[in-house]
Each structure stands twice: as C-alpha cells, then as structure tokens.
Short mmCIF file of C-alpha atoms in Angstrom, two decimals:
data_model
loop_
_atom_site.label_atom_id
_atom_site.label_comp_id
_atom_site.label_asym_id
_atom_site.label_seq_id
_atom_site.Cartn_x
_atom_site.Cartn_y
_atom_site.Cartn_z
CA UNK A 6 -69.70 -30.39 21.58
CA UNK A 7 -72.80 -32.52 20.75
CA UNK A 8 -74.42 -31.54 17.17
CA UNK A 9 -78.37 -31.63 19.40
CA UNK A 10 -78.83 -29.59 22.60
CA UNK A 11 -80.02 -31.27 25.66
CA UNK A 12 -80.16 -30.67 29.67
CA UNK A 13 -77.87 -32.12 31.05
CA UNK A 14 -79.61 -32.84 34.09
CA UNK A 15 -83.62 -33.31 35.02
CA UNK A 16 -85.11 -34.62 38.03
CA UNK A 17 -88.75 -35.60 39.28
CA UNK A 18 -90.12 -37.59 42.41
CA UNK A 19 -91.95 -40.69 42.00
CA UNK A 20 -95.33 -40.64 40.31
CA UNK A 21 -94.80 -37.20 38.40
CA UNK A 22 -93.88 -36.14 34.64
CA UNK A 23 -90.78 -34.82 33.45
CA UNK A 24 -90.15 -33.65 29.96
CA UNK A 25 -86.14 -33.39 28.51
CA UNK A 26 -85.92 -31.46 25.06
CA UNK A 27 -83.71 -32.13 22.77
CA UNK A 28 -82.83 -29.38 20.10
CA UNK A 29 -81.19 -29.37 16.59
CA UNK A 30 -81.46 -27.44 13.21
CA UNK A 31 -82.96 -27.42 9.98
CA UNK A 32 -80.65 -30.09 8.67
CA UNK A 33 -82.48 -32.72 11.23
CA UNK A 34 -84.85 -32.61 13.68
CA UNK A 35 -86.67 -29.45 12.07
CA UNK A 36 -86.91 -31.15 8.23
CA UNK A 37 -86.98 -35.23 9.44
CA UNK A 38 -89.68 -36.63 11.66
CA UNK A 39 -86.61 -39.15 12.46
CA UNK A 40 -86.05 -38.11 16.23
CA UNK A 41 -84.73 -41.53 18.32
CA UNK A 42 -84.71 -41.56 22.36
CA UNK A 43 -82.47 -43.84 24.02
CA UNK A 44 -82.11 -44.88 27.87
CA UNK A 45 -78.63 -46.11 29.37
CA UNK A 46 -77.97 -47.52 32.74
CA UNK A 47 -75.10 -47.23 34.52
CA UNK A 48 -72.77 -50.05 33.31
CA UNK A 49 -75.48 -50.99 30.51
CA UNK A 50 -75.57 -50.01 26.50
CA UNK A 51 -77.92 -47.87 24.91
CA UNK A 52 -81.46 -48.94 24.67
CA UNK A 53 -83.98 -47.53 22.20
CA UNK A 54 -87.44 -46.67 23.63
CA UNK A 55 -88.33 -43.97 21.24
CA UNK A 56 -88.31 -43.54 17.10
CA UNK A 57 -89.57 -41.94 14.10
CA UNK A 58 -90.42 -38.85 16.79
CA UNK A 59 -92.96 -40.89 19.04
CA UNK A 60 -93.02 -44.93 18.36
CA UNK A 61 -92.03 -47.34 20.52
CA UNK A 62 -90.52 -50.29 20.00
CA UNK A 63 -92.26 -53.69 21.63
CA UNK A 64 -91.76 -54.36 25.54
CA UNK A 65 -91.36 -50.37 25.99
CA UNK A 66 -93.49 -49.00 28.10
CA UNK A 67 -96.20 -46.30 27.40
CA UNK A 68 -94.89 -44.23 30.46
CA UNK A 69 -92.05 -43.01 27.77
CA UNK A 70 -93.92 -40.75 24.92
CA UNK A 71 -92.35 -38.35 22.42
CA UNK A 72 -93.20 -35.26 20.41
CA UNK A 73 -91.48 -32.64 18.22
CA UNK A 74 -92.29 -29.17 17.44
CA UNK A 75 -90.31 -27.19 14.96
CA UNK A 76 -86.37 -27.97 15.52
CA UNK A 77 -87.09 -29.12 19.27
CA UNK A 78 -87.53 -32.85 20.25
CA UNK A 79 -89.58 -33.97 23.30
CA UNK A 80 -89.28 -37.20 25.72
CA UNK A 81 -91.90 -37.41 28.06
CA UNK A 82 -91.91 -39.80 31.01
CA UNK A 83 -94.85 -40.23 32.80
CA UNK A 84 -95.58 -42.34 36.87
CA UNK A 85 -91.65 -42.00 37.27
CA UNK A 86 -90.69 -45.09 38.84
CA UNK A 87 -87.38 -45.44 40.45
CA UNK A 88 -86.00 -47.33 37.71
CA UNK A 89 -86.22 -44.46 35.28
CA UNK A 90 -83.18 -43.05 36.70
CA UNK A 91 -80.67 -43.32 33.67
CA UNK A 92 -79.25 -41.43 31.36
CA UNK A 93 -80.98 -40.18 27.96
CA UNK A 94 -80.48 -39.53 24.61
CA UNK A 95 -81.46 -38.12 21.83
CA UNK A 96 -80.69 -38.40 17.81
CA UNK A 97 -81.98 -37.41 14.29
CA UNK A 98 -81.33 -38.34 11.06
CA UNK A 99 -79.61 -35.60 9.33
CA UNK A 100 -78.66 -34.37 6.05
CA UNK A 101 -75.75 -32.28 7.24
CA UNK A 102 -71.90 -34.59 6.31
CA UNK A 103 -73.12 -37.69 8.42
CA UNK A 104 -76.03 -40.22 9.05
CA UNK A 105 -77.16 -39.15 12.22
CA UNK A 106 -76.19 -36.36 14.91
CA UNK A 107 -76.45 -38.00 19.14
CA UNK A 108 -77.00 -36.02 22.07
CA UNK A 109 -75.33 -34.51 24.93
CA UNK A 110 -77.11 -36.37 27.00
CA UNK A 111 -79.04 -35.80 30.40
CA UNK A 112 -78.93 -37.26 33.70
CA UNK A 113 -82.42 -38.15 35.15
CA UNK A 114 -82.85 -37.92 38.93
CA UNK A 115 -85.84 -39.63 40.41
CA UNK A 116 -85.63 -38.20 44.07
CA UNK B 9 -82.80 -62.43 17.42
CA UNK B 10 -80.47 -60.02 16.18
CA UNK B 11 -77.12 -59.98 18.70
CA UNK B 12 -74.13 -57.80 18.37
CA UNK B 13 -71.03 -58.63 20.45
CA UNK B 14 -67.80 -56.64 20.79
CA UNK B 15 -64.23 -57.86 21.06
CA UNK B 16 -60.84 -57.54 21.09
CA UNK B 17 -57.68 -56.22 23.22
CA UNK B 18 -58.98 -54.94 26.33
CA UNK B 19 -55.45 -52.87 26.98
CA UNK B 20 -53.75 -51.29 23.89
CA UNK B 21 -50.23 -49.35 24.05
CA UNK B 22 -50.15 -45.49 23.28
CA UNK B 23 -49.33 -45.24 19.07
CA UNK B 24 -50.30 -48.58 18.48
CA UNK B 25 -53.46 -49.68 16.93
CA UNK B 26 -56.95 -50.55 18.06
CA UNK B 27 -58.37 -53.35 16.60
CA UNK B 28 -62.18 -54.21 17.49
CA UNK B 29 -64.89 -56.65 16.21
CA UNK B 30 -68.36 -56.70 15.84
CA UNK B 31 -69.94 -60.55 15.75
CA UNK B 32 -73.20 -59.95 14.05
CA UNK B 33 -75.85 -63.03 14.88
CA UNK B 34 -79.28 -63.00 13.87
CA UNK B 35 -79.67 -60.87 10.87
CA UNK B 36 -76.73 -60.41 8.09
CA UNK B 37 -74.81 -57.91 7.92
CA UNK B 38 -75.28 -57.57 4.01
CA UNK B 39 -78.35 -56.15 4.45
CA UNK B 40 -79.69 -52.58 3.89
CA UNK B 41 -78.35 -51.51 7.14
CA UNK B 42 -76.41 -49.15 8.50
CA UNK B 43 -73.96 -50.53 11.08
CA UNK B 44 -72.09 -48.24 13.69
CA UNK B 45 -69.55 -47.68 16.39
CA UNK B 46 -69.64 -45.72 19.31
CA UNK B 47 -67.80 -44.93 21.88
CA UNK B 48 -68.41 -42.94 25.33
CA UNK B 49 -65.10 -41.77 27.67
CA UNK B 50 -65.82 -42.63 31.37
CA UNK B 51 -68.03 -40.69 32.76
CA UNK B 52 -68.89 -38.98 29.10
CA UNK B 53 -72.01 -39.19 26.51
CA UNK B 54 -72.10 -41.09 23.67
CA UNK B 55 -69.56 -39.82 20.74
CA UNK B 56 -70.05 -41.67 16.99
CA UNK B 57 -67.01 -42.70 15.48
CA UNK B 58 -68.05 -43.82 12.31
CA UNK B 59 -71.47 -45.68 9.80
CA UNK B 60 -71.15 -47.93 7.66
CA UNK B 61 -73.76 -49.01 4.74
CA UNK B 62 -74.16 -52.70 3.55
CA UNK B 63 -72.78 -51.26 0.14
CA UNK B 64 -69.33 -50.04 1.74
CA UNK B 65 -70.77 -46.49 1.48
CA UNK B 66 -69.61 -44.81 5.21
CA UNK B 67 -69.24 -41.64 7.67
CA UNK B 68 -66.53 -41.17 9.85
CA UNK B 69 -66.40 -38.57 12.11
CA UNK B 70 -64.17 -35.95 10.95
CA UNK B 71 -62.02 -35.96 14.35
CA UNK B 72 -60.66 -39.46 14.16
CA UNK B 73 -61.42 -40.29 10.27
CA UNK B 74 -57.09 -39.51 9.32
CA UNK B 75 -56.65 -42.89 12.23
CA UNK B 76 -59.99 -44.50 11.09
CA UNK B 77 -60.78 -47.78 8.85
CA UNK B 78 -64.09 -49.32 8.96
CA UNK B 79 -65.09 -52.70 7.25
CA UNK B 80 -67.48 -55.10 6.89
CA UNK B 81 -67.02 -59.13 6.69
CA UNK B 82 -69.79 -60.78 5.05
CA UNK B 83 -68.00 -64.16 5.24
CA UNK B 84 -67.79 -64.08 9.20
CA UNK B 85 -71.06 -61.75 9.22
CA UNK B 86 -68.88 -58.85 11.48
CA UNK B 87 -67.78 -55.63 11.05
CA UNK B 88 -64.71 -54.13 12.53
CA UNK B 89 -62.90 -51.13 13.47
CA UNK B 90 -59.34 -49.95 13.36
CA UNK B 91 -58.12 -46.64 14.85
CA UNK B 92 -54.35 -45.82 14.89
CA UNK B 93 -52.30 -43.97 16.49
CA UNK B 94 -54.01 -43.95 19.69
CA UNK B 95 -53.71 -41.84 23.06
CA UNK B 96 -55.26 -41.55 25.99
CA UNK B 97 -57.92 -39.66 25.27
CA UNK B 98 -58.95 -42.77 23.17
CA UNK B 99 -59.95 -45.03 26.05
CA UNK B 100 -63.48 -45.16 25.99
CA UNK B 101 -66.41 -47.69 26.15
CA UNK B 102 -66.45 -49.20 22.20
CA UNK B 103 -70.22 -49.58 21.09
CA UNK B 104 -71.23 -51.36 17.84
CA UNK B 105 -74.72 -50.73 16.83
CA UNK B 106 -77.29 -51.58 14.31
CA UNK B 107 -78.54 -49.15 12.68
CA UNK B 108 -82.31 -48.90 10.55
CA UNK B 109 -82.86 -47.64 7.33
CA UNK B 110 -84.38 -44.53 6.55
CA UNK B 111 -84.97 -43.33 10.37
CA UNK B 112 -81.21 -43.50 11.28
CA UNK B 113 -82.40 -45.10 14.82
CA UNK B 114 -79.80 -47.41 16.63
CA UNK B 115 -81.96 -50.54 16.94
CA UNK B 116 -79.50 -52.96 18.20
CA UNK B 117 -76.25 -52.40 20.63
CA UNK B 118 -73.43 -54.29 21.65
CA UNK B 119 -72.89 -54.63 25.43
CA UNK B 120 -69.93 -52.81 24.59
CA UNK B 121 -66.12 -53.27 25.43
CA UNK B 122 -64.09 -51.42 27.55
CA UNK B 123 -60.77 -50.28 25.94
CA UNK B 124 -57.89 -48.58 28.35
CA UNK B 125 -54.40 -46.92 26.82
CA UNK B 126 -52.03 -46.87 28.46
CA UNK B 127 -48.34 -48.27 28.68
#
C-alpha cells in the first residue's frame, strides 16, 4: 500500500484536459509545498516533469502544470497528445520515518 | 551531465545475495545529495527501497531494511546496494536515483536493471 493516494487509472481523448490527484497527510503534502510528478513509459525510467508543487524542469513542456490544495496534489495535462499515454507519479517530502513517500501510480489513457 | 547507470547480476539464486551498482558520472556523489534505489515488480508501481545522504545518514524501508545495506563509494563515485536473502517476490526493475536537497524530488534516474530470482 502506497503512503499517497492516487487513481489508478484516467483517460482523455486528444486535445482535452485531464487532472490526476494525488493525496497524502499532514506529515507531507499538507505541511511541504514539496509535491514531485513523474512520467514513465513503458520500458523507460522515471522522468521528472513536475517539483516544488508546480515547476518544471527545462525541456518539459507547459502542457503538464501542477497545484496543491490542502493535503491533495494536482497534475494537470493540457492538448493531450498521444504521447502522454504513460504512467504517473506522484511524491512529497515528508517528515513521517523516511525522506519521501511515492505514489500508487495511475495509468493514463489517451483514447 | 549528470548520468546514473545500474549494474550487476542480471539472474540471482533464491537466498543468495543481490549485489547492484550505481556508476555516478557528472556530478559527485559526495555532495549534499540524497541518492536512492527503487525498484518496481513487473507490471507494479514504483516501491523505495532505501536513501542515502552524502554524510552516510540513510532510510530504508522498513520491509526489506533486516536484508538491506546501502553504501556510498566516493573513490569510484557509485553507490551500491545489497539485499540478502532474496525470493521471488524480489525480482523487480532496480532504479538508482538522484535525489535534490530540500524538495526530496528524484532529479536523475538510472535506466534501470532488470533483476529475475529464480533457480
């Protein structure tokens, strides 16, 4: 069982907006504005596209925004493209018995 | 740029040990870093395994942490990972990852290694 909450599936067409939350407690993502978002392709490791909450590293594009609001993180993608289809996830810094807490996950389904 | 590249035995026997590396180029692993592994069961999400700090300071995940060692080489610039013991249920993708200081976010990955046990 993941320490932060996430769908484990979304899906969108081409062109729209999907949103995947991400959820935790008081011991992370509701006291740290230290929320990461990463993207995996099949076969592929881990890439970060998303920190402190809502930056972006360089080369990522501004299609992928983030937000948080109380103990609930955000990843927004906007103009879903077909190579948006990947898995996501999401991770705080945390001042429970450990650095950081990861996601479950979720599965993104451009139809 | 910073590169991080896994290695070791691709196939390891059921109670032995598994031994990984972590080649470090591009930045040294003496700095104030966090370094990580990862791993992620076929068809499974990511699960930590263990952090490490530039100081020896560390985390490991209290499931494996009674099989775990962690350590850093600053000569060879690598860190590595041994887990004992292992099963089946220990075959998994192995991720190393670098990991920034204060915002805990994984900045750099591995390409990661396979790792199968089995007799």
């Amino acid at each position: 069982q993941s320490a932060l909450t996430q769908p484990a599936s979304v899906s969108g067409s081409p062109g729209q907006s999907i949103t995947i939350s991400c959820t935790g407690t008081s011991s992370d993502i509701g006291h740290y504005n230290y929320v990461s978002w990463y993207q995996q392709h099949p076969g592929k490791a881990p890439k970060l596209i998303i920190y402190e909450v809502s930056n972006r590293p360089s080369g990522v594009s501004s299609r992928f925004s983030g937000f948080k609001s109380g103990h609930t993180a955000s990843l927004t993608i906007s103009g879903l493209q077909p190579e948006d289809e990947a898995d996501y996830y999401c991770s705080s810094y945390t001042s429970s018995t450990t650095l950081a807490v990861l996601g479950g996950g979720t599965k993104l389904t451009v139809l | 740029q910073v590169q991080l590249q896994e290695s070791g035995p691709g196939l390891v026997k059921p109670s032995d040990t598994l031994s990984l590396t972590c080649a470090v180029s591009g930045y040294s692993v003496n700095s104030r870093v966090w370094w990580g592994w990862i791993r992620q069961p076929p068809g499974k999400g990511l699960e930590w395994i263990g952090y490490l700090f530039y100081t020896g300071s560390f985390y490991y995940s209290p499931s494996l942490e009674s099989r775990l060692t962690m350590s850093l080489d600053t000569a060879k610039n690598q860190i590595s990972l041994k887990l004992r013991s292992v099963t089946a249920v220990d075959t998994a993708v192995y991720y190393c990852a670098r990991i920034r200081v204060p915002e805990a976010a994984f900045d750099y990955w591995g390409p990661g290694m396979l790792v199968t046990v089995a007799s």
